[in-house]
Amino acid sequence: MDQFIQQIFENLDKWRHLPAYQLERRADIFFSVYLPEYIKREYQLEVELIIPEFPIKVDIAFPKAKGNRSFKIDYLFKFKNTRKIWFIELKTDTESVNEKQKKYLSSVKNTSMVMILNKIKEIIKASSSKKYNNLITLLIQGGFVKDSEDVFDIIVGDYEKEIVFVLPKKMKEDLEKDFRVIYNHDISSVIQSFPDELSRRFAKSLTEWATINADGNSVSNV
């Protein structure tokens, strides 16, 4: 196996046990490549567009919130030839799933895409960051909006939205009654079918992240 591929994943496997290390922020690029293939095989849905760190204005979930702050959903997946959108929350530690997050994700599911996009427009109008131009470009590519002097015009109707958690293992709490849940072993079973070294080594780490907690203890059966 290529020594650099091996070293990348050895570092991820080791450093995830440190108190301030955020594995999701390092591993998300790998999930962004392999999740679409898993979804295609399992659900017969082909990903057309991925937008990472998709902004949701805070007052969608918390109406009394002031200002133009946003929380970020790890990925928006838009699928070809459907009206389906998945908002995907990536977790490499089940302990990081909390009630506040579940509340705002449920609010997103129950909010129209038109409203979500209008709230993004409010954020952009209040920001001086040029990076939002790149977000607008992706929204245009996805057919959600078109160019306008007023930031953008919304051209989308509404979509069938789902909230999806990617988790290393099952939780004591039954998330599946409210959300779609994909587990590491589901993705790993697909990745292991690929012949390349990177895929095989990522699959190995997925298994380790599911069987050894971030605190270093073995996962107990739930």
Coordinates of N, CA and C in Angstrom, one line a residue:
M1 N 0.8 -1.2 0.0 CA 0.0 0.0 0.0 C 0.9 1.2 0.0
D2 N 0.5 2.2 -0.8 CA 1.2 3.5 -0.8 C 1.4 4.1 0.6
Q3 N 2.6 4.4 0.9 CA 2.9 4.8 2.3 C 2.2 6.1 2.7
F4 N 1.9 7.0 1.7 CA 1.3 8.2 2.0 C -0.2 8.0 2.3
I5 N -0.9 7.1 1.6 CA -2.2 6.8 1.9 C -2.3 6.1 3.2
Q6 N -1.4 5.2 3.5 CA -1.4 4.6 4.8 C -1.2 5.6 5.9
Q7 N -0.3 6.5 5.7 CA -0.1 7.5 6.8 C -1.2 8.4 7.0
I8 N -1.9 8.8 6.0 CA -3.1 9.7 6.1 C -4.1 9.1 7.0
F9 N -4.4 7.8 6.8 CA -5.5 7.2 7.6 C -5.0 6.7 9.0
E10 N -3.7 6.4 9.1 CA -3.2 6.2 10.4 C -3.3 7.4 11.3
N11 N -3.0 8.6 10.7 CA -3.1 9.8 11.4 C -4.6 10.1 11.8
L12 N -5.5 9.9 10.9 CA -6.9 10.1 11.2 C -7.4 9.1 12.3
D13 N -6.9 7.9 12.2 CA -7.3 6.9 13.3 C -6.8 7.2 14.6
K14 N -5.6 7.8 14.7 CA -4.9 8.1 15.9 C -5.4 9.5 16.5
W15 N -5.5 10.4 15.6 CA -5.8 11.8 16.1 C -7.2 12.0 16.5
R16 N -8.1 11.1 16.0 CA -9.5 11.3 16.4 C -9.8 11.1 17.9
H17 N -8.8 10.5 18.6 CA -8.9 10.3 20.0 C -8.5 11.5 20.8
L18 N -8.0 12.6 20.2 CA -7.6 13.8 20.9 C -8.8 14.6 21.2
P19 N -8.8 15.4 22.3 CA -10.0 16.1 22.7 C -10.5 17.1 21.8
A20 N -9.7 17.8 21.0 CA -10.1 18.9 20.2 C -10.1 18.6 18.7
Y21 N -9.7 17.4 18.4 CA -9.6 17.0 17.0 C -11.0 16.7 16.4
Q22 N -11.3 17.4 15.3 CA -12.6 17.2 14.6 C -12.4 16.3 13.4
L23 N -12.7 15.1 13.6 CA -12.5 14.1 12.5 C -13.4 14.4 11.3
E24 N -14.7 14.9 11.6 CA -15.6 15.1 10.5 C -15.0 16.1 9.5
R25 N -14.3 17.1 10.0 CA -13.8 18.2 9.1 C -12.7 17.7 8.2
R26 N -12.0 16.6 8.6 CA -10.9 16.0 7.8 C -11.4 14.9 6.9
A27 N -12.4 14.1 7.4 CA -12.9 13.0 6.6 C -14.0 13.3 5.7
D28 N -14.6 14.5 5.7 CA -15.8 14.8 4.9 C -15.5 14.7 3.4
I29 N -14.2 15.0 3.0 CA -13.9 14.9 1.6 C -14.0 13.5 1.1
F30 N -13.6 12.5 1.9 CA -13.7 11.1 1.5 C -15.2 10.7 1.4
F31 N -16.0 11.1 2.4 CA -17.4 10.7 2.4 C -18.1 11.4 1.1
S32 N -17.6 12.6 0.8 CA -18.3 13.2 -0.4 C -18.0 12.5 -1.7
V33 N -17.0 11.6 -1.7 CA -16.7 10.8 -2.9 C -17.4 9.5 -2.9
Y34 N -17.5 8.9 -1.7 CA -18.0 7.5 -1.6 C -19.5 7.4 -1.3
L35 N -20.0 8.4 -0.6 CA -21.5 8.4 -0.3 C -22.3 8.4 -1.6
P36 N -22.0 9.2 -2.6 CA -22.8 9.1 -3.9 C -22.9 7.7 -4.5
E37 N -21.7 7.0 -4.5 CA -21.7 5.7 -5.0 C -22.6 4.7 -4.2
Y38 N -22.5 4.9 -2.9 CA -23.3 4.0 -2.0 C -24.8 4.3 -2.3
I39 N -25.2 5.6 -2.3 CA -26.6 5.9 -2.6 C -27.1 5.5 -3.9
K40 N -26.2 5.6 -4.9 CA -26.6 5.1 -6.3 C -26.9 3.6 -6.2
R41 N -26.1 2.8 -5.6 CA -26.3 1.4 -5.5 C -27.5 1.0 -4.6
E42 N -27.6 1.7 -3.5 CA -28.6 1.3 -2.5 C -30.0 1.8 -2.8
Y43 N -30.0 3.1 -3.4 CA -31.3 3.8 -3.5 C -31.6 4.1 -5.0
Q44 N -30.7 3.8 -5.9 CA -30.9 4.1 -7.3 C -31.1 5.6 -7.6
L45 N -30.4 6.4 -6.8 CA -30.4 7.8 -7.0 C -29.0 8.3 -7.4
E46 N -29.0 9.1 -8.4 CA -27.7 9.6 -8.9 C -27.5 11.0 -8.5
V47 N -26.4 11.3 -7.8 CA -26.2 12.7 -7.3 C -25.8 13.6 -8.4
E48 N -26.5 14.7 -8.5 CA -26.3 15.7 -9.6 C -25.4 16.8 -9.0
L49 N -25.6 17.2 -7.8 CA -24.9 18.3 -7.2 C -24.7 18.1 -5.7
I50 N -23.5 18.5 -5.2 CA -23.2 18.5 -3.8 C -22.8 19.9 -3.4
I51 N -23.5 20.4 -2.4 CA -23.0 21.7 -1.8 C -22.7 21.4 -0.3
P52 N -21.4 21.5 0.0 CA -21.0 21.3 1.4 C -21.2 22.5 2.3
E53 N -21.3 22.3 3.6 CA -21.5 23.4 4.5 C -22.7 24.3 4.1
F54 N -23.8 23.7 3.8 CA -25.0 24.4 3.3 C -25.6 25.3 4.4
P55 N -25.7 26.6 4.2 CA -26.1 27.5 5.3 C -27.6 27.6 5.4
I56 N -28.1 27.5 6.7 CA -29.5 27.6 7.0 C -29.6 28.8 8.0
K57 N -30.3 29.8 7.7 CA -30.5 30.9 8.6 C -31.1 30.5 9.9
V58 N -30.5 30.9 11.0 CA -30.9 30.4 12.3 C -32.4 30.6 12.6
D59 N -33.0 31.7 12.2 CA -34.3 32.0 12.5 C -35.3 31.0 11.9
I60 N -34.9 30.2 11.0 CA -35.8 29.1 10.4 C -36.1 28.1 11.5
A61 N -35.1 27.8 12.4 CA -35.3 26.9 13.5 C -35.7 27.6 14.8
F62 N -35.2 28.8 14.9 CA -35.4 29.6 16.2 C -36.0 30.9 15.8
P63 N -37.3 31.1 15.6 CA -37.9 32.3 15.1 C -37.5 33.6 15.8
K64 N -37.2 33.5 17.1 CA -36.8 34.7 17.8 C -35.4 35.1 17.7
A65 N -34.6 34.3 17.0 CA -33.2 34.7 16.8 C -33.1 35.9 15.9
K66 N -32.1 36.8 16.3 CA -31.9 38.0 15.6 C -30.6 37.9 14.7
G67 N -30.5 38.8 13.8 CA -29.3 38.9 13.0 C -29.3 37.9 11.8
N68 N -28.1 37.7 11.2 CA -28.0 36.9 10.0 C -27.1 35.7 10.1
R69 N -27.0 35.2 11.4 CA -26.2 34.0 11.6 C -26.8 32.8 10.9
S70 N -26.0 31.8 10.7 CA -26.5 30.6 10.1 C -25.8 29.4 10.7
F71 N -26.5 28.2 10.7 CA -25.9 27.0 11.0 C -25.7 26.3 9.7
K72 N -24.7 25.3 9.7 CA -24.3 24.7 8.5 C -24.7 23.2 8.5
I73 N -25.3 22.7 7.4 CA -25.5 21.3 7.2 C -24.4 20.8 6.4
D74 N -23.9 19.6 6.8 CA -22.6 19.1 6.1 C -22.7 19.1 4.6
Y75 N -23.8 18.5 4.1 CA -24.0 18.4 2.6 C -25.4 18.6 2.3
L76 N -25.6 19.3 1.1 CA -26.9 19.2 0.4 C -26.6 18.3 -0.8
F77 N -27.3 17.2 -1.0 CA -27.3 16.4 -2.2 C -28.5 16.6 -3.0
K78 N -28.4 17.0 -4.3 CA -29.5 17.1 -5.2 C -29.3 15.9 -6.2
F79 N -30.4 15.2 -6.5 CA -30.4 14.1 -7.3 C -31.0 14.3 -8.7
K80 N -30.4 13.7 -9.7 CA -30.8 13.8 -11.1 C -32.2 13.3 -11.3
N81 N -32.9 14.0 -12.2 CA -34.2 13.6 -12.7 C -35.2 13.3 -11.6
T82 N -35.1 14.0 -10.4 CA -36.0 13.8 -9.3 C -36.3 15.1 -8.7
R83 N -37.2 15.1 -7.8 CA -37.5 16.3 -6.9 C -37.0 16.1 -5.5
K84 N -35.9 15.3 -5.4 CA -35.4 14.9 -4.1 C -34.2 15.7 -3.7
I85 N -34.1 16.1 -2.5 CA -32.9 16.7 -1.9 C -32.7 16.0 -0.6
W86 N -31.4 15.6 -0.3 CA -31.1 15.1 1.0 C -30.1 16.2 1.7
F87 N -30.5 16.5 2.9 CA -29.6 17.3 3.8 C -28.9 16.3 4.7
I88 N -27.6 16.2 4.5 CA -26.8 15.1 5.2 C -26.0 15.6 6.3
E89 N -26.1 15.0 7.4 CA -25.3 15.4 8.6 C -24.3 14.3 8.9
L90 N -23.0 14.5 8.8 CA -22.0 13.5 9.0 C -21.5 13.5 10.4
K91 N -21.6 12.3 11.0 CA -21.1 12.2 12.4 C -20.1 11.0 12.4
T92 N -18.9 11.3 13.0 CA -18.0 10.2 13.3 C -18.0 9.8 14.7
D93 N -18.8 10.5 15.5 CA -19.0 10.2 16.9 C -20.5 10.3 17.3
T94 N -21.1 9.2 17.6 CA -22.6 9.3 17.9 C -22.9 10.2 19.1
E95 N -21.9 10.5 20.0 CA -22.1 11.3 21.1 C -22.4 12.8 20.7
S96 N -22.0 13.1 19.5 CA -22.2 14.5 19.1 C -23.6 14.8 18.6
V97 N -24.4 13.8 18.5 CA -25.9 14.0 18.1 C -26.6 14.6 19.3
N98 N -27.2 15.7 19.2 CA -27.9 16.3 20.4 C -29.3 16.8 20.0
E99 N -30.0 17.2 21.0 CA -31.4 17.5 20.8 C -31.6 18.9 20.0
K100 N -30.7 19.8 20.3 CA -30.8 21.1 19.6 C -30.6 20.8 18.1
Q101 N -29.6 20.0 17.7 CA -29.4 19.7 16.3 C -30.6 19.0 15.7
K102 N -31.1 18.1 16.4 CA -32.3 17.4 15.8 C -33.5 18.3 15.6
K103 N -33.6 19.3 16.5 CA -34.7 20.3 16.4 C -34.5 21.1 15.1
Y104 N -33.3 21.7 14.9 CA -33.2 22.5 13.8 C -33.2 21.8 12.5
L105 N -32.7 20.5 12.5 CA -32.8 19.7 11.3 C -34.2 19.4 10.9
S106 N -35.1 19.1 11.9 CA -36.5 18.9 11.7 C -37.1 20.1 11.1
S107 N -36.7 21.3 11.6 CA -37.3 22.6 11.1 C -36.9 22.7 9.6
V108 N -35.7 22.3 9.2 CA -35.3 22.4 7.8 C -36.2 21.6 7.0
K109 N -36.5 20.3 7.4 CA -37.4 19.4 6.7 C -38.8 20.0 6.5
N110 N -39.2 20.7 7.5 CA -40.6 21.3 7.4 C -40.7 22.7 6.8
T111 N -39.6 23.2 6.3 CA -39.5 24.5 5.7 C -39.4 24.4 4.2
S112 N -40.1 25.2 3.5 CA -40.1 25.1 2.0 C -38.7 25.5 1.5
M113 N -38.3 24.9 0.4 CA -37.0 25.3 -0.2 C -37.0 26.8 -0.6
V114 N -38.1 27.3 -1.0 CA -38.2 28.7 -1.3 C -37.9 29.6 -0.1
M115 N -38.4 29.2 1.0 CA -38.1 30.0 2.2 C -36.6 29.9 2.6
I116 N -36.1 28.7 2.5 CA -34.7 28.4 2.8 C -33.8 29.3 1.9
L117 N -34.1 29.4 0.6 CA -33.3 30.2 -0.3 C -33.5 31.7 -0.1
N118 N -34.7 32.1 0.3 CA -34.9 33.5 0.6 C -34.1 33.9 1.8
K119 N -34.0 33.0 2.8 CA -33.2 33.3 4.0 C -31.7 33.4 3.6
I120 N -31.3 32.5 2.7 CA -29.9 32.6 2.3 C -29.6 34.0 1.6
K121 N -30.6 34.5 0.8 CA -30.5 35.8 0.2 C -30.3 36.9 1.3
E122 N -31.0 36.8 2.4 CA -30.9 37.7 3.5 C -29.4 37.7 4.0
I123 N -28.9 36.5 4.2 CA -27.5 36.4 4.7 C -26.5 37.0 3.7
I124 N -26.7 36.7 2.5 CA -25.8 37.3 1.5 C -25.8 38.8 1.4
K125 N -27.0 39.3 1.5 CA -27.2 40.8 1.5 C -26.5 41.5 2.6
A126 N -26.4 40.8 3.8 CA -25.8 41.3 5.0 C -24.3 41.1 5.1
S127 N -23.8 40.3 4.1 CA -22.4 39.9 4.2 C -21.5 40.6 3.1
S128 N -20.3 40.8 3.4 CA -19.3 41.4 2.5 C -18.4 40.3 1.8
S129 N -18.6 39.1 2.2 CA -17.8 38.0 1.8 C -18.1 37.7 0.3
K130 N -17.0 37.7 -0.5 CA -17.2 37.3 -1.9 C -17.3 35.8 -2.1
K131 N -17.1 35.0 -1.1 CA -17.3 33.6 -1.2 C -18.7 33.2 -1.5
Y132 N -19.6 34.1 -1.1 CA -21.0 33.8 -1.4 C -21.3 33.7 -2.9
N133 N -20.5 34.4 -3.7 CA -20.7 34.3 -5.2 C -20.5 32.9 -5.6
N134 N -19.6 32.1 -5.0 CA -19.4 30.7 -5.4 C -20.6 29.9 -5.0
L135 N -21.2 30.2 -3.8 CA -22.4 29.5 -3.4 C -23.6 29.8 -4.4
I136 N -23.7 31.0 -4.8 CA -24.7 31.4 -5.8 C -24.5 30.6 -7.1
T137 N -23.2 30.5 -7.5 CA -22.9 29.7 -8.8 C -23.4 28.3 -8.7
L138 N -23.2 27.6 -7.5 CA -23.7 26.3 -7.3 C -25.2 26.2 -7.3
L139 N -25.8 27.2 -6.7 CA -27.3 27.2 -6.7 C -27.9 27.4 -8.1
I140 N -27.2 28.1 -8.9 CA -27.6 28.3 -10.3 C -27.4 27.0 -11.1
Q141 N -26.2 26.3 -10.8 CA -26.0 25.1 -11.5 C -27.0 24.0 -11.1
G142 N -27.5 24.1 -9.9 CA -28.5 23.1 -9.5 C -29.9 23.5 -9.9
G143 N -30.1 24.6 -10.6 CA -31.4 25.0 -11.0 C -32.3 25.5 -10.0
F144 N -31.7 25.9 -8.8 CA -32.5 26.5 -7.7 C -32.8 28.0 -8.0
V145 N -31.9 28.7 -8.6 CA -32.0 30.1 -8.7 C -31.4 30.6 -10.1
K146 N -31.7 31.8 -10.4 CA -31.0 32.4 -11.6 C -30.5 33.8 -11.2
D147 N -29.5 34.3 -12.1 CA -28.9 35.6 -11.8 C -29.9 36.7 -11.7
S148 N -29.7 37.6 -10.9 CA -30.6 38.8 -10.7 C -29.8 39.9 -10.1
E149 N -30.3 41.1 -10.3 CA -29.7 42.3 -9.7 C -29.9 42.2 -8.2
D150 N -31.0 41.5 -7.8 CA -31.3 41.3 -6.4 C -30.7 40.0 -5.9
V151 N -29.4 39.9 -6.0 CA -28.6 38.7 -5.6 C -29.0 37.5 -6.5
F152 N -30.2 37.0 -6.4 CA -30.7 36.0 -7.3 C -32.2 35.9 -7.3
D153 N -32.8 35.3 -8.3 CA -34.2 35.1 -8.3 C -34.4 33.6 -8.1
I154 N -35.4 33.2 -7.3 CA -35.6 31.8 -7.1 C -36.5 31.2 -8.2
I155 N -36.1 30.1 -8.8 CA -36.8 29.6 -9.9 C -37.4 28.2 -9.6
V156 N -37.0 27.7 -8.4 CA -37.4 26.3 -8.0 C -38.8 26.3 -7.5
G157 N -39.5 25.2 -7.7 CA -40.7 24.9 -7.0 C -40.3 24.4 -5.6
D158 N -40.9 23.3 -5.2 CA -40.5 22.8 -3.9 C -40.0 21.3 -4.2
Y159 N -39.2 20.8 -3.2 CA -38.6 19.6 -3.3 C -39.0 18.6 -2.2
E160 N -38.9 17.4 -2.4 CA -39.1 16.4 -1.4 C -37.8 16.3 -0.6
K161 N -37.8 16.8 0.6 CA -36.5 16.9 1.4 C -36.4 15.8 2.4
E162 N -35.2 15.3 2.6 CA -35.0 14.3 3.7 C -33.8 14.7 4.5
I163 N -33.8 14.5 5.8 CA -32.7 14.7 6.7 C -32.0 13.3 6.9
V164 N -30.7 13.3 6.6 CA -30.0 12.0 6.7 C -28.8 12.1 7.6
F165 N -28.7 11.2 8.5 CA -27.5 11.1 9.4 C -26.6 10.0 8.9
V166 N -25.3 10.3 8.8 CA -24.3 9.3 8.6 C -23.7 9.0 9.9
L167 N -23.8 7.8 10.5 CA -23.3 7.5 11.8 C -22.4 6.3 11.8
P168 N -21.4 6.3 12.7 CA -20.5 5.1 12.8 C -21.2 3.8 13.2
K169 N -22.3 4.0 14.1 CA -22.9 2.8 14.6 C -24.3 3.2 15.1
K170 N -25.1 2.2 15.4 CA -26.4 2.5 16.0 C -26.3 3.1 17.3
M171 N -27.3 4.0 17.6 CA -27.4 4.6 18.9 C -28.4 3.9 19.8
K172 N -28.3 4.2 21.1 CA -29.4 3.7 22.0 C -30.7 4.3 21.6
E173 N -30.7 5.6 21.3 CA -31.9 6.3 20.8 C -32.2 5.9 19.4
D174 N -33.4 5.7 19.1 CA -33.8 5.3 17.7 C -34.0 6.5 16.8
L175 N -32.9 6.9 16.2 CA -33.0 8.0 15.3 C -33.8 7.7 14.0
E176 N -33.9 6.4 13.7 CA -34.5 6.0 12.4 C -36.0 6.3 12.4
K177 N -36.6 6.6 13.5 CA -38.1 6.9 13.5 C -38.3 8.3 13.0
D178 N -37.3 9.2 13.0 CA -37.5 10.5 12.6 C -36.6 10.9 11.4
F179 N -35.5 10.2 11.2 CA -34.6 10.5 10.1 C -34.1 9.3 9.4
R180 N -33.6 9.5 8.1 CA -32.9 8.4 7.5 C -31.5 8.3 8.0
V181 N -31.1 7.1 8.3 CA -29.8 6.9 8.9 C -29.0 5.9 8.0
I182 N -27.7 6.3 7.7 CA -26.8 5.4 7.0 C -25.6 5.2 8.0
Y183 N -25.2 3.9 8.1 CA -24.2 3.5 9.0 C -22.8 3.2 8.2
N184 N -21.8 3.4 9.0 CA -20.4 3.1 8.4 C -20.4 1.8 7.7
H185 N -20.9 0.7 8.3 CA -20.8 -0.6 7.7 C -21.5 -0.7 6.4
D186 N -22.6 0.1 6.2 CA -23.3 0.2 4.9 C -22.4 0.7 3.8
I187 N -21.7 1.8 4.1 CA -20.9 2.5 3.2 C -19.6 1.6 2.9
S188 N -19.1 1.0 4.0 CA -17.9 0.2 3.9 C -18.1 -1.0 3.0
S189 N -19.3 -1.6 3.1 CA -19.5 -2.8 2.2 C -19.5 -2.5 0.8
V190 N -19.8 -1.2 0.4 CA -19.7 -0.8 -1.0 C -18.2 -0.5 -1.3
I191 N -17.6 0.3 -0.5 CA -16.2 0.7 -0.7 C -15.3 -0.5 -0.9
Q192 N -15.5 -1.5 -0.1 CA -14.6 -2.7 -0.2 C -14.7 -3.4 -1.5
S193 N -15.7 -3.1 -2.3 CA -15.8 -3.7 -3.7 C -14.9 -3.0 -4.7
F194 N -14.3 -1.9 -4.3 CA -13.4 -1.2 -5.2 C -12.0 -1.7 -5.1
P195 N -11.2 -1.8 -6.2 CA -9.9 -2.5 -6.1 C -8.8 -1.6 -5.7
D196 N -9.0 -0.3 -5.6 CA -7.8 0.6 -5.4 C -7.5 0.7 -3.9
E197 N -6.2 1.1 -3.6 CA -5.7 1.1 -2.3 C -6.4 2.1 -1.4
L198 N -6.7 3.3 -1.9 CA -7.4 4.3 -1.1 C -8.7 3.8 -0.6
S199 N -9.5 3.2 -1.5 CA -10.8 2.7 -1.1 C -10.7 1.7 0.0
R200 N -9.8 0.7 -0.2 CA -9.7 -0.4 0.8 C -9.2 0.2 2.2
R201 N -8.3 1.2 2.1 CA -7.8 1.7 3.4 C -8.9 2.6 4.1
F202 N -9.7 3.3 3.3 CA -10.8 4.1 3.9 C -11.8 3.2 4.6
A203 N -12.1 2.1 3.9 CA -13.1 1.1 4.4 C -12.6 0.5 5.7
K204 N -11.3 0.3 5.8 CA -10.7 -0.2 7.1 C -10.9 0.8 8.2
S205 N -10.7 2.1 7.9 CA -10.9 3.1 9.0 C -12.3 3.2 9.4
L206 N -13.2 3.2 8.4 CA -14.7 3.2 8.7 C -15.1 2.1 9.7
T207 N -14.5 1.0 9.5 CA -14.8 -0.1 10.5 C -14.2 0.2 11.8
E208 N -13.0 0.7 11.9 CA -12.4 1.0 13.2 C -13.2 2.1 13.9
W209 N -13.7 3.2 13.2 CA -14.4 4.3 13.8 C -15.8 3.8 14.3
A210 N -16.3 2.7 13.8 CA -17.5 2.1 14.2 C -17.4 1.2 15.4
T211 N -16.2 0.6 15.6 CA -16.0 -0.4 16.7 C -15.2 0.1 17.9
I212 N -14.5 1.3 17.7 CA -13.7 1.9 18.8 C -14.2 3.3 19.0
N213 N -14.7 3.7 20.1 CA -15.2 5.0 20.4 C -14.0 6.0 20.3
A214 N -14.4 7.3 20.2 CA -13.4 8.3 20.1 C -12.6 8.4 21.5
D215 N -13.2 7.9 22.6 CA -12.5 7.9 23.8 C -11.6 6.7 24.0
G216 N -11.5 5.9 23.0 CA -10.6 4.8 23.0 C -11.2 3.5 23.5
N217 N -12.4 3.5 24.0 CA -13.1 2.3 24.5 C -13.8 1.6 23.3
S218 N -13.8 0.3 23.5 CA -14.6 -0.5 22.5 C -16.0 -0.2 22.5
V219 N -16.7 -0.2 21.4 CA -18.1 0.0 21.3 C -18.9 -1.1 22.0
S220 N -19.8 -0.8 22.8 CA -20.7 -1.8 23.4 C -21.9 -2.0 22.5
N221 N -22.5 -3.2 22.6 CA -23.7 -3.4 21.8 C -24.8 -2.6 22.3
V222 N -25.6 -2.1 21.4 CA -26.8 -1.3 21.7 C -28.0 -1.9 21.1

